[in-house]
CSV table of C-alpha atoms and ligand atoms in Angstrom, one decimal:
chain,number,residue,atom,x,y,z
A,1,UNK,CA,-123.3,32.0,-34.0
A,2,UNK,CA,-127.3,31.8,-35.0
A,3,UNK,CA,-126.8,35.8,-36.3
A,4,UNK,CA,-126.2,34.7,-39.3
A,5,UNK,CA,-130.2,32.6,-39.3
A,6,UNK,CA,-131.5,35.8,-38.6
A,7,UNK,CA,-130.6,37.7,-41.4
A,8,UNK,CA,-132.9,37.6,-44.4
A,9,UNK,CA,-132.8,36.5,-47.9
A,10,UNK,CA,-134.7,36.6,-51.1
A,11,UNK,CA,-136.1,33.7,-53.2
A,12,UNK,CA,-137.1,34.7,-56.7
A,13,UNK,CA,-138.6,37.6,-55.4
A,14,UNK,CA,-140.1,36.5,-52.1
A,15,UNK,CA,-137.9,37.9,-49.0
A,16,UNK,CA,-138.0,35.6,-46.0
A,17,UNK,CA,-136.9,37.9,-42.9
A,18,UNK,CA,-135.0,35.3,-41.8
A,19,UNK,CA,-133.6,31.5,-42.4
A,20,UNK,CA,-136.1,30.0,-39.6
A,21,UNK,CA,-138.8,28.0,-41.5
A,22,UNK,CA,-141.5,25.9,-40.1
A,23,UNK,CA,-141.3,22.4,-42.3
A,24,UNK,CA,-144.5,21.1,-43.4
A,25,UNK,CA,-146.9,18.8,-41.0
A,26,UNK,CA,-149.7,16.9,-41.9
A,27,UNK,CA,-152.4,17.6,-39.2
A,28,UNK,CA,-156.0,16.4,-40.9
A,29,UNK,CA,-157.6,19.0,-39.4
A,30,UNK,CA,-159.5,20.0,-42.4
A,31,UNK,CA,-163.6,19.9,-42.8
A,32,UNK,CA,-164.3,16.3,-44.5
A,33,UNK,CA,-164.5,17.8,-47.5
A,34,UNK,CA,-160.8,19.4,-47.4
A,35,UNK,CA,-161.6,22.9,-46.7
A,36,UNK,CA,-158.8,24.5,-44.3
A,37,UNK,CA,-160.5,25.6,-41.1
A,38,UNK,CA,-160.1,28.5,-38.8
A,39,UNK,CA,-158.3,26.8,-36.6
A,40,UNK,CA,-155.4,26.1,-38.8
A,41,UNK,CA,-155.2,29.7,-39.8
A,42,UNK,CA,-154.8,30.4,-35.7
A,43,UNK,CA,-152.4,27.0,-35.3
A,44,UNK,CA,-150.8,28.3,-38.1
A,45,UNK,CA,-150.7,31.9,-37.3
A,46,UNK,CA,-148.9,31.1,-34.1
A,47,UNK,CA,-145.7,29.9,-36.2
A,48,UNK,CA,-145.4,33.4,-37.9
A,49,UNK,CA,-146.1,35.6,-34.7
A,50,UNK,CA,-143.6,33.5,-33.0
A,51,UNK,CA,-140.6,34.9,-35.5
A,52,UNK,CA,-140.7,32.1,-38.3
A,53,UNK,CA,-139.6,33.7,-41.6
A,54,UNK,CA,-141.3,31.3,-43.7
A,55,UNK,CA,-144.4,28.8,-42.7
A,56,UNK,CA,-144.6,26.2,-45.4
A,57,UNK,CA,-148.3,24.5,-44.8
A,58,UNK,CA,-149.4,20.7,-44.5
A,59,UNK,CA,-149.1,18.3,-47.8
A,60,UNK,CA,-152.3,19.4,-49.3
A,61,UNK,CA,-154.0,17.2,-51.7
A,62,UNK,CA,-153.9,18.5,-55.8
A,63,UNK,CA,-156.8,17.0,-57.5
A,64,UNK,CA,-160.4,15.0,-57.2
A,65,UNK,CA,-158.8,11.7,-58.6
A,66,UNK,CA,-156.5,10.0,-56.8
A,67,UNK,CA,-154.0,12.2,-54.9
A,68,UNK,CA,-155.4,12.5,-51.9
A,69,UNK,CA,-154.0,10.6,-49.1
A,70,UNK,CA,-155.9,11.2,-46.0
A,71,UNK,CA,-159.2,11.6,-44.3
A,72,UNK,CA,-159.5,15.8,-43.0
A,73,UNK,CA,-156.2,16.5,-45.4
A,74,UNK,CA,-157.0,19.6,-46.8
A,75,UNK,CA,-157.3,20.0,-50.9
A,76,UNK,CA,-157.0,22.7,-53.1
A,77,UNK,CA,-158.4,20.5,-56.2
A,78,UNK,CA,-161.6,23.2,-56.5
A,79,UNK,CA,-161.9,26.8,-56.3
A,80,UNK,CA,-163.6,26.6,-52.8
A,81,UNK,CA,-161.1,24.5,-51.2
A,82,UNK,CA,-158.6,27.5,-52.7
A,83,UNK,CA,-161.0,30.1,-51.0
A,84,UNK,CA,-160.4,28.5,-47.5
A,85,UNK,CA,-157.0,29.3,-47.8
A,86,UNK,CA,-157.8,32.8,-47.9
A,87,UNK,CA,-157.7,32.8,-43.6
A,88,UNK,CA,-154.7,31.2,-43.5
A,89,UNK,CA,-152.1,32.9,-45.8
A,90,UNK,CA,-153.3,36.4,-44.5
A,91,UNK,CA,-152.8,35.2,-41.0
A,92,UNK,CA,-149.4,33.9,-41.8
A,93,UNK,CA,-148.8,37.2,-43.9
A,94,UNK,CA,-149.8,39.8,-41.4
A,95,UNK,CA,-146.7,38.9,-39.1
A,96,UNK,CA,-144.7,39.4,-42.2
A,97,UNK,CA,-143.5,35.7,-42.9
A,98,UNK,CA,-143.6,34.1,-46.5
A,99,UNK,CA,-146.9,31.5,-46.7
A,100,UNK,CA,-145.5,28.6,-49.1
A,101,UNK,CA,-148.1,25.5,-50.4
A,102,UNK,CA,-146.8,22.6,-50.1
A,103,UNK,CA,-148.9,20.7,-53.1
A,104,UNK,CA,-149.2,16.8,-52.6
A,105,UNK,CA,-150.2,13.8,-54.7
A,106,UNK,CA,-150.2,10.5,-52.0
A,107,UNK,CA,-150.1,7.5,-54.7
A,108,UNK,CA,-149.9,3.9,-53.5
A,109,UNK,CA,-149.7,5.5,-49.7
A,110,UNK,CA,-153.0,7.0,-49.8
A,111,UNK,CA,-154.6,5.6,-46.6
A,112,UNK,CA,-158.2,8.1,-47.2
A,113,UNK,CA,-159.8,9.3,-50.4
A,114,UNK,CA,-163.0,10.1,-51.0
A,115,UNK,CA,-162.8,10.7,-54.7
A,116,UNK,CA,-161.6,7.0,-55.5
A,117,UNK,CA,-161.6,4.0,-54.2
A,118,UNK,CA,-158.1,1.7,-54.6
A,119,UNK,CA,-155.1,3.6,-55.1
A,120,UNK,CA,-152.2,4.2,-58.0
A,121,UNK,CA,-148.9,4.1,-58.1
A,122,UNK,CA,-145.8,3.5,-60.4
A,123,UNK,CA,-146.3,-0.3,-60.3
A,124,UNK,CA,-148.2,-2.9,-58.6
A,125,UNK,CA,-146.1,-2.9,-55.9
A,126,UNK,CA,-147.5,-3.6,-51.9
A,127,UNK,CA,-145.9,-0.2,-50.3
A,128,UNK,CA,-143.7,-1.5,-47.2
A,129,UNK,CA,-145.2,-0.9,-43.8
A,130,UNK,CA,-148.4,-0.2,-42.2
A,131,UNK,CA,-150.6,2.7,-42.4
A,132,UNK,CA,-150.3,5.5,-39.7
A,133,UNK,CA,-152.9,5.4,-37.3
A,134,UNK,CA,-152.4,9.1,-36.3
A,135,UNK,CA,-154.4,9.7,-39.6
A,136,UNK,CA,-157.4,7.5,-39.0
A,137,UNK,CA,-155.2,4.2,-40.7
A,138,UNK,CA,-155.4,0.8,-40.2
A,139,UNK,CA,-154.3,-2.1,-41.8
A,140,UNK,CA,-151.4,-2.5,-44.2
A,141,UNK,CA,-151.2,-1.0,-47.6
A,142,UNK,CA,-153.2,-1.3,-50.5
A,143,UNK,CA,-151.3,-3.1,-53.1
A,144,UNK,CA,-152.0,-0.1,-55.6
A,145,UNK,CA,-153.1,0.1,-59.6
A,146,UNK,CA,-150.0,0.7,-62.2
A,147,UNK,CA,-150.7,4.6,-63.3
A,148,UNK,CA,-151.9,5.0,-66.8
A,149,UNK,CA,-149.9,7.1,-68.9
A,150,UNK,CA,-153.8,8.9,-69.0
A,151,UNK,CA,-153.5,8.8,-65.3
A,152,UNK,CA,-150.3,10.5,-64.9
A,153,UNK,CA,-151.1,13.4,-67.6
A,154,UNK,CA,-154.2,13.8,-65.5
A,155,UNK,CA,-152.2,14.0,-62.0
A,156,UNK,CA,-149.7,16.5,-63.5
A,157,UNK,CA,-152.2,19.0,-65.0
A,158,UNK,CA,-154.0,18.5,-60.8
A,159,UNK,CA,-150.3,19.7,-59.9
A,160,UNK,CA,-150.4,22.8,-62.4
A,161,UNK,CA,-154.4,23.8,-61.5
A,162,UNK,CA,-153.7,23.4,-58.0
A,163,UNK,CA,-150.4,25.6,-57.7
A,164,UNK,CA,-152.3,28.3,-59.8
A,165,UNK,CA,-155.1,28.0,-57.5
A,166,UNK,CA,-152.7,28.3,-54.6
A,167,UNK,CA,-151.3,31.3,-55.7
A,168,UNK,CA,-154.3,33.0,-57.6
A,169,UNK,CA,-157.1,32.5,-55.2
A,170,UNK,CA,-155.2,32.1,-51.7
A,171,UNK,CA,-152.2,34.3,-52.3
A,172,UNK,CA,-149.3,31.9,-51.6
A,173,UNK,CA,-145.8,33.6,-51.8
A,174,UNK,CA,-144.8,30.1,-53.1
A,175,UNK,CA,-145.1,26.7,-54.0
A,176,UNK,CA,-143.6,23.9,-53.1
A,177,UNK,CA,-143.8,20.5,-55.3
A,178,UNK,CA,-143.8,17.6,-52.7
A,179,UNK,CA,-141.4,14.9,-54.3
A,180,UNK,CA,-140.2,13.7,-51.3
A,181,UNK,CA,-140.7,11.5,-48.3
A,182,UNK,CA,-142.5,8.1,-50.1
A,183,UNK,CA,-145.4,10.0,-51.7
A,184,UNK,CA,-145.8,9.5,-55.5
A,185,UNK,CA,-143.0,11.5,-57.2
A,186,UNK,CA,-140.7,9.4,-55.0
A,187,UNK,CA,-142.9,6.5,-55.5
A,188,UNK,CA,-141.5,7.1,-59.7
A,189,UNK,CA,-137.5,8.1,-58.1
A,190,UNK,CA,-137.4,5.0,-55.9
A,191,UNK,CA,-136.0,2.2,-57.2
A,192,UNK,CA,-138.0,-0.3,-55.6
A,193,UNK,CA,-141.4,1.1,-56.4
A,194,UNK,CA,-141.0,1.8,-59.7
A,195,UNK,CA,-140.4,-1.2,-62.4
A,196,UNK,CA,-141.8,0.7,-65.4
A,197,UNK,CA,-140.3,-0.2,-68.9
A,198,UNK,CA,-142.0,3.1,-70.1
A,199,UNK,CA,-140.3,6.5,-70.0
A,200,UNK,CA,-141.0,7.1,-66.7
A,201,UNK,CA,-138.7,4.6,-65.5
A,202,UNK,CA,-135.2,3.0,-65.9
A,203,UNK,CA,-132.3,5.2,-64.6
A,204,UNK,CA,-132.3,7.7,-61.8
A,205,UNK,CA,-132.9,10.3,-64.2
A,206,UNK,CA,-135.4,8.3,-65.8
A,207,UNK,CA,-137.6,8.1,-62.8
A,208,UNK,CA,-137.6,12.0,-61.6
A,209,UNK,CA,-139.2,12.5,-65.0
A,210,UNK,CA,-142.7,12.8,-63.8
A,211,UNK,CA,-141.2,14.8,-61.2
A,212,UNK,CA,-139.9,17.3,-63.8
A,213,UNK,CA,-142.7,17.1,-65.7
A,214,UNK,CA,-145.0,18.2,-62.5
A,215,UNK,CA,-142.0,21.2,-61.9
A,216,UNK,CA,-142.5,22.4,-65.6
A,217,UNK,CA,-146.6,22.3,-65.5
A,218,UNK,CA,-146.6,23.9,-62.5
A,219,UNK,CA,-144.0,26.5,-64.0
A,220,UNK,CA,-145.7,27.1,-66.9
A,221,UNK,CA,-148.8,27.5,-64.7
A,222,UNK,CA,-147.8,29.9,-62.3
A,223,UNK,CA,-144.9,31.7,-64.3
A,224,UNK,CA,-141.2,32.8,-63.9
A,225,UNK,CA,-142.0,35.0,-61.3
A,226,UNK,CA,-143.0,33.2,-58.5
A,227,UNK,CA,-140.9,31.3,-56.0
A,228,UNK,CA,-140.9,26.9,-56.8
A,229,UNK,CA,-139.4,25.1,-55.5
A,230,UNK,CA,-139.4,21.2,-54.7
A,231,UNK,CA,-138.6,18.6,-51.3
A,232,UNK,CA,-136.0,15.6,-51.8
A,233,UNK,CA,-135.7,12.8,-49.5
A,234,UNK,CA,-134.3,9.3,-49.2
A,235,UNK,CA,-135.8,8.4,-46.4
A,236,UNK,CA,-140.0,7.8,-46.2
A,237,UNK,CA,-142.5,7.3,-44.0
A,238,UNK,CA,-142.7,3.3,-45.0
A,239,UNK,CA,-139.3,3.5,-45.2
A,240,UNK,CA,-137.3,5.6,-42.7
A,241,UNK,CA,-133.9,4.0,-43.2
A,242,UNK,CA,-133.5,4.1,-47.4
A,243,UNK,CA,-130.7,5.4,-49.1
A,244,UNK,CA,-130.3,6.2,-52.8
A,245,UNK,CA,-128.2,3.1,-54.4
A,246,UNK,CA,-125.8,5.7,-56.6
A,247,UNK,CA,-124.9,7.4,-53.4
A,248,UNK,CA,-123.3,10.8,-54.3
A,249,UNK,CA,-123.9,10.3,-58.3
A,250,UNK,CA,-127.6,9.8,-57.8
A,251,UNK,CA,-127.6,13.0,-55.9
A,252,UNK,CA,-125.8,14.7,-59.0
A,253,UNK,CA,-128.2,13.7,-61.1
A,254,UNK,CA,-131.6,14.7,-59.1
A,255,UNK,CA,-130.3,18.2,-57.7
A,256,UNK,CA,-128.0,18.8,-61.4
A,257,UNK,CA,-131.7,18.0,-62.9
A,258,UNK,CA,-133.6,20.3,-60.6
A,259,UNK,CA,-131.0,23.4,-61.1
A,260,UNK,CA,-131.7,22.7,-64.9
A,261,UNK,CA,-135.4,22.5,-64.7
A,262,UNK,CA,-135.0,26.3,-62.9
A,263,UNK,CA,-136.2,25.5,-59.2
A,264,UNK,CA,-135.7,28.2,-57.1
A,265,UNK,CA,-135.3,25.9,-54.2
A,266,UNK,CA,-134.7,22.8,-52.5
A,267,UNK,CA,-135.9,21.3,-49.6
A,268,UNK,CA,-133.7,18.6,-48.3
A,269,UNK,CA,-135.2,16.2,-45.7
A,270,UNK,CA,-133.2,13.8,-43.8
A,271,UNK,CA,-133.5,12.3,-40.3
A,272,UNK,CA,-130.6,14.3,-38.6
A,273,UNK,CA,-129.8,16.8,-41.7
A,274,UNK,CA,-126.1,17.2,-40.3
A,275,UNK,CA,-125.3,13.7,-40.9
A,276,UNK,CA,-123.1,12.6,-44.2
A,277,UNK,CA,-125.7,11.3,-46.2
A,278,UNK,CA,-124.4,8.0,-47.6
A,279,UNK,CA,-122.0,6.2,-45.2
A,280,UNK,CA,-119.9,7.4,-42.5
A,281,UNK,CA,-118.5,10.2,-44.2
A,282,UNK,CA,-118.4,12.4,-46.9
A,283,UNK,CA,-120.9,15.6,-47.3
A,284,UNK,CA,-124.1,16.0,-46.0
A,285,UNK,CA,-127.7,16.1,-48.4
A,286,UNK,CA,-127.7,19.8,-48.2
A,287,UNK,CA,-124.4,20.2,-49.4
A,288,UNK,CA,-124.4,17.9,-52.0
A,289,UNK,CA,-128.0,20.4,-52.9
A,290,UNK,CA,-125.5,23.2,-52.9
A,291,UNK,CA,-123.1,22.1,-54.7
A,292,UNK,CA,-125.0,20.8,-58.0
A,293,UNK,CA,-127.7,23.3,-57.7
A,294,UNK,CA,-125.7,26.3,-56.8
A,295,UNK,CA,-127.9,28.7,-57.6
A,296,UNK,CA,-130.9,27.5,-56.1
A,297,UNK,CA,-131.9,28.5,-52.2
A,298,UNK,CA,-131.6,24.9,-50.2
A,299,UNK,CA,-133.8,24.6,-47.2
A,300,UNK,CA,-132.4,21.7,-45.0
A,301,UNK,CA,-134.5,19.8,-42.1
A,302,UNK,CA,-134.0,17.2,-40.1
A,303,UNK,CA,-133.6,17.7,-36.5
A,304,UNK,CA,-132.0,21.2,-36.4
A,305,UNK,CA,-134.6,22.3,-33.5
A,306,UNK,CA,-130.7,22.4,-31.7
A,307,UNK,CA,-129.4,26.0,-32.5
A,308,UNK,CA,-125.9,25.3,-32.7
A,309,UNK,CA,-126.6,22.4,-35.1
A,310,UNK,CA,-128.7,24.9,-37.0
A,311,UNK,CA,-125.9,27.3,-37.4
A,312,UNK,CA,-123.6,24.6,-38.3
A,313,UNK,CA,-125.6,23.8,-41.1
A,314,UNK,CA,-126.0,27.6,-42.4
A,315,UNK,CA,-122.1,28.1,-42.3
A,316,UNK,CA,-122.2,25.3,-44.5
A,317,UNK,CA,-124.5,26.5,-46.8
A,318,UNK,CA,-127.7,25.8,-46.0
A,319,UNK,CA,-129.8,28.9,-46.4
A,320,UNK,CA,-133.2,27.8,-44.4
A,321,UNK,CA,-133.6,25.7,-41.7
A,322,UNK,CA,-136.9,23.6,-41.3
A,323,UNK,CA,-138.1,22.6,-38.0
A,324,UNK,CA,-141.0,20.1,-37.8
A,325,UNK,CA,-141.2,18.7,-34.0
A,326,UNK,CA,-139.3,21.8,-32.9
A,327,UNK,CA,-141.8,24.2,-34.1
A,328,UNK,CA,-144.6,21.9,-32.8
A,329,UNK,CA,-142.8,21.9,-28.9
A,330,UNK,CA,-142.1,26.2,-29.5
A,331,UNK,CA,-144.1,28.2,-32.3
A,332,UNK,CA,-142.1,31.3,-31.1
A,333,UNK,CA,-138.8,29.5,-31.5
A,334,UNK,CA,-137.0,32.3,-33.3
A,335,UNK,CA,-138.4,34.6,-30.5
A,336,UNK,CA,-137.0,33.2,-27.9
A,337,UNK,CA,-133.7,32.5,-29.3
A,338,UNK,CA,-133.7,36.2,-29.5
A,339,UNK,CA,-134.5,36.8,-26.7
A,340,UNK,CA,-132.5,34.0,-24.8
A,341,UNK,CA,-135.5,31.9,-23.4
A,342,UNK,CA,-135.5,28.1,-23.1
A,343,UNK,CA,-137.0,26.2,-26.0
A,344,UNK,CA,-139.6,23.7,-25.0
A,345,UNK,CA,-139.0,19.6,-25.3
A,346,UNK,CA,-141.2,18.2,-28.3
A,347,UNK,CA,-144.2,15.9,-26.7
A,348,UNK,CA,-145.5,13.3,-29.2
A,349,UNK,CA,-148.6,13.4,-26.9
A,350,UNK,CA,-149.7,16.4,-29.1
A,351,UNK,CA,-149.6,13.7,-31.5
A,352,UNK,CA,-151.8,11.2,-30.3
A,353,UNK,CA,-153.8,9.7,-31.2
A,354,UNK,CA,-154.9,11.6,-34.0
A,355,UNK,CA,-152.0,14.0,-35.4
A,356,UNK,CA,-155.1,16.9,-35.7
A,357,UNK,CA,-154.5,20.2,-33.4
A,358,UNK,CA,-154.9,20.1,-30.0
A,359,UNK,CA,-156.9,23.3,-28.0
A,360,UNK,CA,-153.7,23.1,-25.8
A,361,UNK,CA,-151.3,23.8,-28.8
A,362,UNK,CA,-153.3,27.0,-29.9
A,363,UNK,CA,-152.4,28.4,-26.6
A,364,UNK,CA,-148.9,28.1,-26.9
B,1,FMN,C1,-147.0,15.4,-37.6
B,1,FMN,C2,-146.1,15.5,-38.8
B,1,FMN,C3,-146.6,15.6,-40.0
B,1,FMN,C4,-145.8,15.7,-41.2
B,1,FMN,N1,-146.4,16.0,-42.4
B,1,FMN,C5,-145.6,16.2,-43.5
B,1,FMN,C6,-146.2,16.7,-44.7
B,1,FMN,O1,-147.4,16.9,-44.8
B,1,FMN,N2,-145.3,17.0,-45.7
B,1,FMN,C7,-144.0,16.8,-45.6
B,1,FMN,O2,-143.2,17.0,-46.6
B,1,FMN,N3,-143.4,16.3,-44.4
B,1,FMN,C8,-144.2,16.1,-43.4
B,1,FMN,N4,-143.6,15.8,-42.2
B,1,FMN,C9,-142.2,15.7,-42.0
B,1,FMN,C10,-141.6,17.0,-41.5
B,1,FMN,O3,-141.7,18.0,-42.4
B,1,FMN,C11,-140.1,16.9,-41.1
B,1,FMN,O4,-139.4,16.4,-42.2
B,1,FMN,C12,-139.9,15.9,-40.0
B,1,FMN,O5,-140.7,16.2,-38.9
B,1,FMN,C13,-138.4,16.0,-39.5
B,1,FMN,O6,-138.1,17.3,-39.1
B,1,FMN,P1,-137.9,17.6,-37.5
B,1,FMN,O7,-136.8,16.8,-37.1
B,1,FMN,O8,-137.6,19.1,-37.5
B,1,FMN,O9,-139.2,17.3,-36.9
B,1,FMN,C14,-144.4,15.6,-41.0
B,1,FMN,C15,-143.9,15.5,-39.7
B,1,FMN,C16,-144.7,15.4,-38.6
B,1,FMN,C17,-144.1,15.2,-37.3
């Protein structure tokens, strides 16, 4: 049954060895000024010797205005955050898996920037629930500044800069735009957050503007050759439980939208990925990716860390799966599914109380 997750495939270019990725975790382990350390490019190494085809890295911050979200997040906003890289993507290269960016702009969720103080967002909207302590938070959120259309031009070009950067200086494989999961591109496509009368809101398609805007920049930045891609949710860290109002249409419109803009993949993010994703029924996120953006390779997470549920998925589509917590509990996962071993439980201890890397995670 998981035969088929070990075969590989190629995304615009990039071959993945298999359909095992490692979904991206925010760990603030960087220096204070954002540089990656050596010790991601061992925590991260371990995810690549341990059989993942493809290692997609933490959020990582785009620009020195206002898109950083977190104290230790690592940047990639200058050319010496870029260089720090470096250790990482060879260590993730010389076991032969694909090292993706995942490039990141926080908006009204910042909880830690030291480039700015306040934060920005679509409108002046509180964001619901409370910052996460696990990354030095406190408090609730910052009701945030409405984005200048100045603001926005000046966040998109940080996307472009920061993807060439990424794939320039560091020597990513690919890039992917982070548009999901509350952050500010989803801050624009959520209904809620975003009460612009401008052209970056109205309609669903209205509000992945910006979001499109950031894919062509970074595009036209990084050219047709390498792999882009961008990560969907409904769900968010303030907001776990939110569901697109249009159901099935709205998901028409952001995947048919994506597949036009030319993204050579999807990430689809949802609690428990095999799950319909509006009511009872009906097809899941991934398939609904699938289906209006045919041509694209979808990634699906959400708690596939169970094999079977894994495989489910890939019969139905899916052409990656992304394991957060499972990868965190067993970094050689795809190892020892080969090999028939036990996978390990995930411990939110390794969490706590600060989400950096433990010592007793590198020797896993
Ligand atoms: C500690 C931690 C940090 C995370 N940081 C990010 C992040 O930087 N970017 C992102 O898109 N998702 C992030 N996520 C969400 C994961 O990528 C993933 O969607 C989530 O863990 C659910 O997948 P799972 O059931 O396989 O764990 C994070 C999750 C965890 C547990």
């Amino acid at each position: 049954m998981t035969n088929h997750l070990f075969t590989s495939f190629d995304i615009n270019g990039a071959v993945a060895k298999n359909r095992f990725g490692v979904a991206p975790m925010t760990r603030v382990n960087a220096t204070e000024d954002g540089r990656a350390t050596e010790v991601m490019a061992r925590y991260y190494e371990r995810f690549a010797r341990g059989g993942f085809g493809t290692v997609i890295t933490e959020g990582i911050y785009t620009d020195q205005a206002f898109s950083q979200g977190y104290i230790h997040q690592p940047g990639i906003a200058d050319d010496a955050q870029a260089r720090a890289w470096k250790q990482v993507v060879s260590a993730i290269k010389a076991h032969g898996a694909l090292a993706v960016a995942q490039i990141m702009h926080a908006g009204a969720i910042s909880q830690g920037n030291r480039f700015r103080d306040g934060t920005v967002g679509p409108s002046t909207i509180q964001p619901k629930g409370r910052q996460m302590t696990f990354y030095y938070g406190k408090d609730a959120y910052a009701v945030p500044a409405a984005i200048s259309d100045e603001q926005i031009a000046e966040a998109i070009a940080g996307f472009g800069t920061a993807a060439e950067r990424a794939r320039e200086i560091a020597g990513f494989d690919a890039i992917e735009i982070h548009g999901a999961n509350g952050y500010l591109l989803d801050q624009f496509l959520t209904d809620y957050t975003n009460a612009r009368e401008d052209r970056w809101g109205g309609d669903v398609r209205a509000r992945l503007e910006v979001t499109l805007a950031v894919f062509r920049e970074v595009r036209a930045k990084i050219g047709a050759t390498t792999a882009l891609g961008v990560r969907i949710s409904q769900g968010k860290v303030n907001d776990f439980h939110h569901k697109w109002k249009g159901g099935e249409a709205d998901a028409e419109i952001v995947f048919g939208s994506l597949a036009d803009a030319g993204a050579d993949f999807i990430h689809v993010t949802e609690f428990e990925a095999w799950k319909p994703a509006f009511g009872e029924t009906g097809p899941t996120l991934a398939a609904l990716a699938k289906k209006h953006a045919p041509k694209a390779v979808i990634l699906a997470n959400g708690s596939l860390h169970d094999a079977e549920r894994a495989s489910e998925l890939a019969a139905a589509g899916t052409d990656i799966v992304t394991l957060g917590r499972g990868a965190l509990a067993s970094p050689d996962l795809p190892n020892r599914l080969t090999e028939g071993r036990p996978l390990n439980d995930f411990d939110p201890v390794i969490l706590g109380p600060i989400a950096n890397i433990k010592e007793s995670e590198l020797a896993l």
